[in-house]
mmCIF file with all atom_site columns, C-alpha atoms in Angstrom:
data_model
loop_
_atom_site.group_PDB
_atom_site.id
_atom_site.type_symbol
_atom_site.label_atom_id
_atom_site.label_alt_id
_atom_site.label_comp_id
_atom_site.label_asym_id
_atom_site.label_entity_id
_atom_site.label_seq_id
_atom_site.pdbx_PDB_ins_code
_atom_site.Cartn_x
_atom_site.Cartn_y
_atom_site.Cartn_z
_atom_site.occupancy
_atom_site.B_iso_or_equiv
_atom_site.pdbx_formal_charge
_atom_site.auth_seq_id
_atom_site.auth_comp_id
_atom_site.auth_asym_id
_atom_site.auth_atom_id
_atom_site.pdbx_PDB_model_num
ATOM 1   C CA . MET A 1 1   ? 82.928  170.774 104.782 1.00 0.00 ? 5   MET A CA 1
ATOM 2   C CA . SER A 1 2   ? 84.275  169.140 107.933 1.00 0.00 ? 6   SER A CA 1
ATOM 3   C CA . ARG A 1 3   ? 87.348  166.926 107.892 1.00 0.00 ? 7   ARG A CA 1
ATOM 4   C CA . ILE A 1 4   ? 85.202  163.912 108.771 1.00 0.00 ? 8   ILE A CA 1
ATOM 5   C CA . ARG A 1 5   ? 82.762  164.533 105.939 1.00 0.00 ? 9   ARG A CA 1
ATOM 6   C CA . ARG A 1 6   ? 85.654  165.005 103.484 1.00 0.00 ? 10  ARG A CA 1
ATOM 7   C CA . SER A 1 7   ? 87.100  161.673 104.657 1.00 0.00 ? 11  SER A CA 1
ATOM 8   C CA . LEU A 1 8   ? 83.749  159.981 104.196 1.00 0.00 ? 12  LEU A CA 1
ATOM 9   C CA . ALA A 1 9   ? 83.385  161.512 100.731 1.00 0.00 ? 13  ALA A CA 1
ATOM 10  C CA . CYS A 1 10  ? 86.842  160.176 99.795  1.00 0.00 ? 14  CYS A CA 1
ATOM 11  C CA . VAL A 1 11  ? 85.957  156.710 101.081 1.00 0.00 ? 15  VAL A CA 1
ATOM 12  C CA . ALA A 1 12  ? 82.668  156.743 99.160  1.00 0.00 ? 16  ALA A CA 1
ATOM 13  C CA . LEU A 1 13  ? 84.352  158.032 95.997  1.00 0.00 ? 17  LEU A CA 1
ATOM 14  C CA . THR A 1 14  ? 87.095  155.411 96.235  1.00 0.00 ? 18  THR A CA 1
ATOM 15  C CA . ALA A 1 15  ? 84.528  152.653 96.734  1.00 0.00 ? 19  ALA A CA 1
ATOM 16  C CA . SER A 1 16  ? 82.432  153.825 93.786  1.00 0.00 ? 20  SER A CA 1
ATOM 17  C CA . CYS A 1 17  ? 85.430  154.178 91.452  1.00 0.00 ? 21  CYS A CA 1
ATOM 18  C CA . ALA A 1 18  ? 86.674  150.662 92.115  1.00 0.00 ? 22  ALA A CA 1
ATOM 19  C CA . ALA A 1 19  ? 86.765  148.331 89.146  1.00 0.00 ? 23  ALA A CA 1
ATOM 20  C CA . PRO A 1 20  ? 83.460  146.539 88.604  1.00 0.00 ? 24  PRO A CA 1
ATOM 21  C CA . ALA A 1 21  ? 83.323  143.157 90.263  1.00 0.00 ? 25  ALA A CA 1
ATOM 22  C CA . VAL A 1 22  ? 83.325  140.018 88.152  1.00 0.00 ? 26  VAL A CA 1
ATOM 23  C CA . GLY A 1 23  ? 81.326  136.995 89.296  1.00 0.00 ? 27  GLY A CA 1
ATOM 24  C CA . ALA A 1 24  ? 78.758  136.486 92.004  1.00 0.00 ? 28  ALA A CA 1
ATOM 25  C CA . GLU A 1 25  ? 81.355  135.900 94.740  1.00 0.00 ? 29  GLU A CA 1
ATOM 26  C CA . THR A 1 26  ? 83.116  139.188 94.005  1.00 0.00 ? 30  THR A CA 1
ATOM 27  C CA . ASP A 1 27  ? 79.751  140.983 93.822  1.00 0.00 ? 31  ASP A CA 1
ATOM 28  C CA . ALA A 1 28  ? 78.825  139.637 97.248  1.00 0.00 ? 32  ALA A CA 1
ATOM 29  C CA . ALA A 1 29  ? 82.194  140.683 98.692  1.00 0.00 ? 33  ALA A CA 1
ATOM 30  C CA . SER A 1 30  ? 81.815  144.126 97.141  1.00 0.00 ? 34  SER A CA 1
ATOM 31  C CA . ALA A 1 31  ? 78.298  144.481 98.568  1.00 0.00 ? 35  ALA A CA 1
ATOM 32  C CA . GLY A 1 32  ? 79.624  143.454 101.983 1.00 0.00 ? 36  GLY A CA 1
ATOM 33  C CA . THR A 1 33  ? 82.406  146.025 101.771 1.00 0.00 ? 37  THR A CA 1
ATOM 34  C CA . ARG A 1 34  ? 79.921  148.743 100.798 1.00 0.00 ? 38  ARG A CA 1
ATOM 35  C CA . ARG A 1 35  ? 77.681  147.743 103.687 1.00 0.00 ? 39  ARG A CA 1
ATOM 36  C CA . PHE A 1 36  ? 80.551  147.993 106.185 1.00 0.00 ? 40  PHE A CA 1
ATOM 37  C CA . THR A 1 37  ? 81.649  151.328 104.709 1.00 0.00 ? 41  THR A CA 1
ATOM 38  C CA . GLU A 1 38  ? 78.078  152.586 105.186 1.00 0.00 ? 42  GLU A CA 1
ATOM 39  C CA . LEU A 1 39  ? 78.012  151.272 108.765 1.00 0.00 ? 43  LEU A CA 1
ATOM 40  C CA . VAL A 1 40  ? 81.261  153.095 109.538 1.00 0.00 ? 44  VAL A CA 1
ATOM 41  C CA . ALA A 1 41  ? 79.941  156.289 107.925 1.00 0.00 ? 45  ALA A CA 1
ATOM 42  C CA . ARG A 1 42  ? 76.807  156.098 110.073 1.00 0.00 ? 46  ARG A CA 1
ATOM 43  C CA . ALA A 1 43  ? 78.909  155.358 113.166 1.00 0.00 ? 47  ALA A CA 1
ATOM 44  C CA . ILE A 1 44  ? 81.070  158.422 112.525 1.00 0.00 ? 48  ILE A CA 1
ATOM 45  C CA . ALA A 1 45  ? 77.976  160.566 112.030 1.00 0.00 ? 49  ALA A CA 1
ATOM 46  C CA . TYR A 1 46  ? 76.432  159.381 115.327 1.00 0.00 ? 50  TYR A CA 1
ATOM 47  C CA . GLU A 1 47  ? 79.743  159.637 117.169 1.00 0.00 ? 51  GLU A CA 1
ATOM 48  C CA . HIS A 1 48  ? 80.153  163.300 116.186 1.00 0.00 ? 52  HIS A CA 1
ATOM 49  C CA . GLY A 1 49  ? 76.498  164.284 115.786 1.00 0.00 ? 53  GLY A CA 1
ATOM 50  C CA . GLU A 1 50  ? 76.882  165.243 112.140 1.00 0.00 ? 54  GLU A CA 1
ATOM 51  C CA . GLY A 1 51  ? 73.478  165.360 110.466 1.00 0.00 ? 55  GLY A CA 1
ATOM 52  C CA . VAL A 1 52  ? 71.995  163.173 113.202 1.00 0.00 ? 56  VAL A CA 1
ATOM 53  C CA . PRO A 1 53  ? 71.629  163.578 116.958 1.00 0.00 ? 57  PRO A CA 1
ATOM 54  C CA . LYS A 1 54  ? 74.861  162.628 118.705 1.00 0.00 ? 58  LYS A CA 1
ATOM 55  C CA . ASN A 1 55  ? 74.558  159.084 120.064 1.00 0.00 ? 59  ASN A CA 1
ATOM 56  C CA . SER A 1 56  ? 77.832  157.517 121.185 1.00 0.00 ? 60  SER A CA 1
ATOM 57  C CA . ALA A 1 57  ? 76.249  154.229 122.247 1.00 0.00 ? 61  ALA A CA 1
ATOM 58  C CA . LEU A 1 58  ? 74.698  153.725 118.801 1.00 0.00 ? 62  LEU A CA 1
ATOM 59  C CA . ALA A 1 59  ? 77.999  154.724 117.171 1.00 0.00 ? 63  ALA A CA 1
ATOM 60  C CA . ALA A 1 60  ? 79.783  152.019 119.169 1.00 0.00 ? 64  ALA A CA 1
ATOM 61  C CA . GLN A 1 61  ? 77.188  149.426 118.097 1.00 0.00 ? 65  GLN A CA 1
ATOM 62  C CA . LEU A 1 62  ? 77.582  150.363 114.437 1.00 0.00 ? 66  LEU A CA 1
ATOM 63  C CA . TYR A 1 63  ? 81.381  150.337 114.630 1.00 0.00 ? 67  TYR A CA 1
ATOM 64  C CA . CYS A 1 64  ? 81.215  146.964 116.340 1.00 0.00 ? 68  CYS A CA 1
ATOM 65  C CA . GLU A 1 65  ? 79.021  145.417 113.662 1.00 0.00 ? 69  GLU A CA 1
ATOM 66  C CA . ALA A 1 66  ? 81.499  146.433 110.969 1.00 0.00 ? 70  ALA A CA 1
ATOM 67  C CA . ALA A 1 67  ? 84.507  145.517 113.161 1.00 0.00 ? 71  ALA A CA 1
ATOM 68  C CA . ARG A 1 68  ? 83.171  141.973 113.664 1.00 0.00 ? 72  ARG A CA 1
ATOM 69  C CA . ASN A 1 69  ? 83.490  141.602 109.925 1.00 0.00 ? 73  ASN A CA 1
ATOM 70  C CA . GLY A 1 70  ? 87.094  142.797 109.823 1.00 0.00 ? 74  GLY A CA 1
ATOM 71  C CA . ASP A 1 71  ? 86.708  146.441 108.768 1.00 0.00 ? 75  ASP A CA 1
ATOM 72  C CA . ALA A 1 72  ? 89.942  148.322 109.643 1.00 0.00 ? 76  ALA A CA 1
ATOM 73  C CA . GLU A 1 73  ? 88.251  151.718 109.921 1.00 0.00 ? 77  GLU A CA 1
ATOM 74  C CA . ALA A 1 74  ? 85.662  150.222 112.283 1.00 0.00 ? 78  ALA A CA 1
ATOM 75  C CA . HIS A 1 75  ? 88.427  148.675 114.400 1.00 0.00 ? 79  HIS A CA 1
ATOM 76  C CA . PHE A 1 76  ? 90.080  152.077 114.599 1.00 0.00 ? 80  PHE A CA 1
ATOM 77  C CA . GLY A 1 77  ? 86.870  153.995 115.354 1.00 0.00 ? 81  GLY A CA 1
ATOM 78  C CA . LEU A 1 78  ? 85.762  151.580 118.057 1.00 0.00 ? 82  LEU A CA 1
ATOM 79  C CA . GLY A 1 79  ? 89.301  151.521 119.478 1.00 0.00 ? 83  GLY A CA 1
ATOM 80  C CA . TRP A 1 80  ? 89.248  155.328 119.643 1.00 0.00 ? 84  TRP A CA 1
ATOM 81  C CA . MET A 1 81  ? 85.958  155.210 121.540 1.00 0.00 ? 85  MET A CA 1
ATOM 82  C CA . TYR A 1 82  ? 87.414  152.733 124.069 1.00 0.00 ? 86  TYR A CA 1
ATOM 83  C CA . ALA A 1 83  ? 90.629  154.761 124.369 1.00 0.00 ? 87  ALA A CA 1
ATOM 84  C CA . ASN A 1 84  ? 88.618  157.875 125.226 1.00 0.00 ? 88  ASN A CA 1
ATOM 85  C CA . GLY A 1 85  ? 85.618  156.346 127.004 1.00 0.00 ? 89  GLY A CA 1
ATOM 86  C CA . ARG A 1 86  ? 83.088  157.656 124.464 1.00 0.00 ? 90  ARG A CA 1
ATOM 87  C CA . GLY A 1 87  ? 79.822  155.757 124.690 1.00 0.00 ? 91  GLY A CA 1
ATOM 88  C CA . VAL A 1 88  ? 81.684  152.823 126.265 1.00 0.00 ? 92  VAL A CA 1
ATOM 89  C CA . ALA A 1 89  ? 83.691  152.402 129.436 1.00 0.00 ? 93  ALA A CA 1
ATOM 90  C CA . ARG A 1 90  ? 87.308  153.410 128.896 1.00 0.00 ? 94  ARG A CA 1
ATOM 91  C CA . ASP A 1 91  ? 89.490  150.328 128.460 1.00 0.00 ? 95  ASP A CA 1
ATOM 92  C CA . ASP A 1 92  ? 93.045  150.679 127.168 1.00 0.00 ? 96  ASP A CA 1
ATOM 93  C CA . ARG A 1 93  ? 93.459  146.922 126.677 1.00 0.00 ? 97  ARG A CA 1
ATOM 94  C CA . ILE A 1 94  ? 90.434  146.758 124.375 1.00 0.00 ? 98  ILE A CA 1
ATOM 95  C CA . ALA A 1 95  ? 91.568  149.936 122.601 1.00 0.00 ? 99  ALA A CA 1
ATOM 96  C CA . ALA A 1 96  ? 95.064  148.485 122.072 1.00 0.00 ? 100 ALA A CA 1
ATOM 97  C CA . THR A 1 97  ? 93.609  145.236 120.702 1.00 0.00 ? 101 THR A CA 1
ATOM 98  C CA . LEU A 1 98  ? 91.405  147.109 118.240 1.00 0.00 ? 102 LEU A CA 1
ATOM 99  C CA . PHE A 1 99  ? 94.296  149.358 117.158 1.00 0.00 ? 103 PHE A CA 1
ATOM 100 C CA . VAL A 1 100 ? 96.460  146.261 116.581 1.00 0.00 ? 104 VAL A CA 1
ATOM 101 C CA . LEU A 1 101 ? 93.710  144.786 114.381 1.00 0.00 ? 105 LEU A CA 1
ATOM 102 C CA . ALA A 1 102 ? 93.399  148.025 112.398 1.00 0.00 ? 106 ALA A CA 1
ATOM 103 C CA . ALA A 1 103 ? 97.185  148.467 112.126 1.00 0.00 ? 107 ALA A CA 1
ATOM 104 C CA . ALA A 1 104 ? 97.581  144.922 110.838 1.00 0.00 ? 108 ALA A CA 1
ATOM 105 C CA . GLN A 1 105 ? 95.375  145.939 107.905 1.00 0.00 ? 109 GLN A CA 1
ATOM 106 C CA . GLY A 1 106 ? 97.531  148.973 107.171 1.00 0.00 ? 110 GLY A CA 1
ATOM 107 C CA . HIS A 1 107 ? 95.543  151.647 109.031 1.00 0.00 ? 111 HIS A CA 1
ATOM 108 C CA . VAL A 1 108 ? 98.162  154.426 109.349 1.00 0.00 ? 112 VAL A CA 1
ATOM 109 C CA . HIS A 1 109 ? 96.608  156.236 112.340 1.00 0.00 ? 113 HIS A CA 1
ATOM 110 C CA . ALA A 1 110 ? 96.278  152.981 114.263 1.00 0.00 ? 114 ALA A CA 1
ATOM 111 C CA . GLN A 1 111 ? 99.916  152.148 113.534 1.00 0.00 ? 115 GLN A CA 1
ATOM 112 C CA . ARG A 1 112 ? 100.977 155.524 114.955 1.00 0.00 ? 116 ARG A CA 1
ATOM 113 C CA . LEU A 1 113 ? 98.773  155.208 118.050 1.00 0.00 ? 117 LEU A CA 1
ATOM 114 C CA . LEU A 1 114 ? 100.166 151.810 119.015 1.00 0.00 ? 118 LEU A CA 1
ATOM 115 C CA . GLY A 1 115 ? 103.340 153.507 120.244 1.00 0.00 ? 119 GLY A CA 1
ATOM 116 C CA . TYR A 1 116 ? 101.327 155.254 122.959 1.00 0.00 ? 120 TYR A CA 1
ATOM 117 C CA . PHE A 1 117 ? 99.846  152.100 124.457 1.00 0.00 ? 121 PHE A CA 1
ATOM 118 C CA . THR A 1 118 ? 101.606 150.081 127.123 1.00 0.00 ? 122 THR A CA 1
ATOM 119 C CA . SER A 1 119 ? 98.558  147.926 127.788 1.00 0.00 ? 123 SER A CA 1
ATOM 120 C CA . ALA A 1 120 ? 98.466  144.359 126.574 1.00 0.00 ? 124 ALA A CA 1
ATOM 121 C CA . ALA A 1 121 ? 96.457  143.976 123.385 1.00 0.00 ? 125 ALA A CA 1
ATOM 122 C CA . ASP A 1 122 ? 94.573  140.910 124.514 1.00 0.00 ? 126 ASP A CA 1
ATOM 123 C CA . ARG A 1 123 ? 90.926  141.793 125.035 1.00 0.00 ? 127 ARG A CA 1
ATOM 124 C CA . LEU A 1 124 ? 88.069  142.196 122.577 1.00 0.00 ? 128 LEU A CA 1
ATOM 125 C CA . PRO A 1 125 ? 84.950  144.156 123.452 1.00 0.00 ? 129 PRO A CA 1
ATOM 126 C CA . GLU A 1 126 ? 81.945  142.065 124.425 1.00 0.00 ? 130 GLU A CA 1
ATOM 127 C CA . CYS A 1 127 ? 80.152  142.972 121.196 1.00 0.00 ? 131 CYS A CA 1
ATOM 128 C CA . MET A 1 128 ? 82.885  141.273 119.143 1.00 0.00 ? 132 MET A CA 1
ATOM 129 C CA . ARG A 1 129 ? 83.030  138.064 121.134 1.00 0.00 ? 133 ARG A CA 1
ATOM 130 C CA . LEU A 1 130 ? 81.229  135.224 119.470 1.00 0.00 ? 134 LEU A CA 1
ATOM 131 C CA . PRO A 1 131 ? 79.079  132.930 121.560 1.00 0.00 ? 135 PRO A CA 1
ATOM 132 C CA . VAL A 1 132 ? 80.723  129.581 122.078 1.00 0.00 ? 136 VAL A CA 1
ATOM 133 C CA . THR A 1 133 ? 78.715  126.961 120.272 1.00 0.00 ? 137 THR A CA 1
ATOM 134 C CA . ARG A 1 134 ? 79.487  123.413 119.327 1.00 0.00 ? 138 ARG A CA 1
ATOM 135 C CA . PRO A 1 135 ? 78.324  122.102 115.994 1.00 0.00 ? 139 PRO A CA 1
ATOM 136 C CA . ALA A 1 136 ? 75.584  119.562 116.472 1.00 0.00 ? 140 ALA A CA 1
ATOM 137 C CA . SER A 1 137 ? 76.511  116.119 115.292 1.00 0.00 ? 141 SER A CA 1
ATOM 138 C CA . ALA A 1 138 ? 74.193  113.212 114.715 1.00 0.00 ? 142 ALA A CA 1
ATOM 139 C CA . GLN A 1 139 ? 75.189  111.762 118.095 1.00 0.00 ? 143 GLN A CA 1
ATOM 140 C CA . GLU A 1 140 ? 74.490  115.016 119.945 1.00 0.00 ? 144 GLU A CA 1
ATOM 141 C CA . THR A 1 141 ? 71.056  115.443 118.451 1.00 0.00 ? 145 THR A CA 1
ATOM 142 C CA . ALA A 1 142 ? 69.981  111.924 119.406 1.00 0.00 ? 146 ALA A CA 1
ATOM 143 C CA . ASP A 1 143 ? 68.668  111.511 122.942 1.00 0.00 ? 147 ASP A CA 1
ATOM 144 C CA . PRO A 1 144 ? 71.192  109.239 124.718 1.00 0.00 ? 148 PRO A CA 1
ATOM 145 C CA . PHE A 1 145 ? 68.698  108.695 127.532 1.00 0.00 ? 149 PHE A CA 1
ATOM 146 C CA . ALA A 1 146 ? 66.196  107.108 125.142 1.00 0.00 ? 150 ALA A CA 1
ATOM 147 C CA . GLU A 1 147 ? 68.586  104.308 124.154 1.00 0.00 ? 151 GLU A CA 1
ATOM 148 C CA . LEU A 1 148 ? 69.320  103.067 127.683 1.00 0.00 ? 152 LEU A CA 1
ATOM 149 C CA . PRO A 1 149 ? 68.035  99.648  128.747 1.00 0.00 ? 153 PRO A CA 1
ATOM 150 C CA . PRO A 1 150 ? 65.054  99.779  131.119 1.00 0.00 ? 154 PRO A CA 1
ATOM 151 C CA . ARG A 1 151 ? 67.139  98.747  134.158 1.00 0.00 ? 155 ARG A CA 1
ATOM 152 C CA . LEU A 1 152 ? 69.316  101.889 133.729 1.00 0.00 ? 156 LEU A CA 1
ATOM 153 C CA . LYS A 1 153 ? 66.429  104.362 133.264 1.00 0.00 ? 157 LYS A CA 1
ATOM 154 C CA . PRO A 1 154 ? 66.248  105.186 137.021 1.00 0.00 ? 158 PRO A CA 1
ATOM 155 C CA . PHE A 1 155 ? 69.934  106.237 136.948 1.00 0.00 ? 159 PHE A CA 1
ATOM 156 C CA . ALA A 1 156 ? 69.346  108.350 133.872 1.00 0.00 ? 160 ALA A CA 1
ATOM 157 C CA . ASP A 1 157 ? 66.318  110.006 135.465 1.00 0.00 ? 161 ASP A CA 1
ATOM 158 C CA . LEU A 1 158 ? 68.370  110.821 138.554 1.00 0.00 ? 162 LEU A CA 1
ATOM 159 C CA . VAL A 1 159 ? 71.197  112.277 136.429 1.00 0.00 ? 163 VAL A CA 1
ATOM 160 C CA . ARG A 1 160 ? 68.719  114.308 134.370 1.00 0.00 ? 164 ARG A CA 1
ATOM 161 C CA . GLU A 1 161 ? 67.186  115.698 137.569 1.00 0.00 ? 165 GLU A CA 1
ATOM 162 C CA . LEU A 1 162 ? 70.386  116.464 139.511 1.00 0.00 ? 166 LEU A CA 1
ATOM 163 C CA . ALA A 1 163 ? 72.866  117.574 136.822 1.00 0.00 ? 167 ALA A CA 1
ATOM 164 C CA . PRO A 1 164 ? 71.265  120.995 136.173 1.00 0.00 ? 168 PRO A CA 1
ATOM 165 C CA . GLU A 1 165 ? 71.395  121.788 139.907 1.00 0.00 ? 169 GLU A CA 1
ATOM 166 C CA . TYR A 1 166 ? 75.197  121.524 139.646 1.00 0.00 ? 170 TYR A CA 1
ATOM 167 C CA . GLU A 1 167 ? 75.276  123.365 136.279 1.00 0.00 ? 171 GLU A CA 1
ATOM 168 C CA . ILE A 1 168 ? 76.414  120.219 134.478 1.00 0.00 ? 172 ILE A CA 1
ATOM 169 C CA . ASP A 1 169 ? 75.119  119.089 131.120 1.00 0.00 ? 173 ASP A CA 1
ATOM 170 C CA . PRO A 1 170 ? 73.015  115.949 131.813 1.00 0.00 ? 174 PRO A CA 1
ATOM 171 C CA . VAL A 1 171 ? 74.429  114.230 128.716 1.00 0.00 ? 175 VAL A CA 1
ATOM 172 C CA . LEU A 1 172 ? 77.987  114.828 129.969 1.00 0.00 ? 176 LEU A CA 1
ATOM 173 C CA . ALA A 1 173 ? 77.089  113.593 133.461 1.00 0.00 ? 177 ALA A CA 1
ATOM 174 C CA . LEU A 1 174 ? 75.500  110.463 132.009 1.00 0.00 ? 178 LEU A CA 1
ATOM 175 C CA . ALA A 1 175 ? 78.627  109.810 129.928 1.00 0.00 ? 179 ALA A CA 1
ATOM 176 C CA . ILE A 1 176 ? 80.795  110.124 133.036 1.00 0.00 ? 180 ILE A CA 1
ATOM 177 C CA . VAL A 1 177 ? 78.567  107.709 134.975 1.00 0.00 ? 181 VAL A CA 1
ATOM 178 C CA . ALA A 1 178 ? 78.724  105.235 132.092 1.00 0.00 ? 182 ALA A CA 1
ATOM 179 C CA . VAL A 1 179 ? 82.523  105.372 131.839 1.00 0.00 ? 183 VAL A CA 1
ATOM 180 C CA . GLU A 1 180 ? 83.499  105.689 135.502 1.00 0.00 ? 184 GLU A CA 1
ATOM 181 C CA . SER A 1 181 ? 81.103  103.281 137.203 1.00 0.00 ? 185 SER A CA 1
ATOM 182 C CA . ARG A 1 182 ? 79.285  101.519 134.370 1.00 0.00 ? 186 ARG A CA 1
ATOM 183 C CA . PHE A 1 183 ? 76.086  102.373 136.259 1.00 0.00 ? 187 PHE A CA 1
ATOM 184 C CA . GLN A 1 184 ? 77.205  100.308 139.278 1.00 0.00 ? 188 GLN A CA 1
ATOM 185 C CA . PRO A 1 185 ? 76.217  102.166 142.484 1.00 0.00 ? 189 PRO A CA 1
ATOM 186 C CA . ARG A 1 186 ? 78.885  100.380 144.565 1.00 0.00 ? 190 ARG A CA 1
ATOM 187 C CA . ALA A 1 187 ? 81.706  100.689 142.043 1.00 0.00 ? 191 ALA A CA 1
ATOM 188 C CA . LEU A 1 188 ? 85.152  101.589 143.385 1.00 0.00 ? 192 LEU A CA 1
ATOM 189 C CA . SER A 1 189 ? 88.031  103.278 141.640 1.00 0.00 ? 193 SER A CA 1
ATOM 190 C CA . PRO A 1 190 ? 91.456  101.562 141.482 1.00 0.00 ? 194 PRO A CA 1
ATOM 191 C CA . LYS A 1 191 ? 92.346  103.609 144.583 1.00 0.00 ? 195 LYS A CA 1
ATOM 192 C CA . GLY A 1 192 ? 89.271  102.411 146.472 1.00 0.00 ? 196 GLY A CA 1
ATOM 193 C CA . ARG A 1 193 ? 87.162  105.564 146.039 1.00 0.00 ? 197 ARG A CA 1
ATOM 194 C CA . ALA A 1 194 ? 83.380  105.255 145.722 1.00 0.00 ? 198 ALA A CA 1
ATOM 195 C CA . ALA A 1 195 ? 81.834  106.401 142.476 1.00 0.00 ? 199 ALA A CA 1
#
């Protein structure tokens, strides 16, 4: 039995011998932990081609899914792939960041490896970066253009048409027009600048 398979067997045995969870919240957390352990096991298998065709790119995806949810072993495995350029472009800064995350959770191998990295640990892999989204509020969901008086509709139409050309959110542009010039085409700033 290979060292990797023995490690996986120990992880599986440890997970199965854990005390039974009490309550729905603990059951959900336990199911999540089992899921991430299974993802890491699959990632290791694909990374090394054990029982499945070797597929480093798929291994990185599986590690990343578990790493996004805070799994130390996934942080370590994905960090190792970045440190060695397996299935991903080699990047010591990403590797160092992932090893720091794993080490912070007590991962012994990651703690030892940190001494070999001089790179700043300040970059996450793209797969772990969350898209930047703002929560929608009641004001954001309402159409601010719809509430304008009829005399201001031509300004709003112009803003709606031109803002995307400059990669500006039309709602933001309309807010700026409202605050800076109060929809006055000949408005001047306190320093005499045209709006």
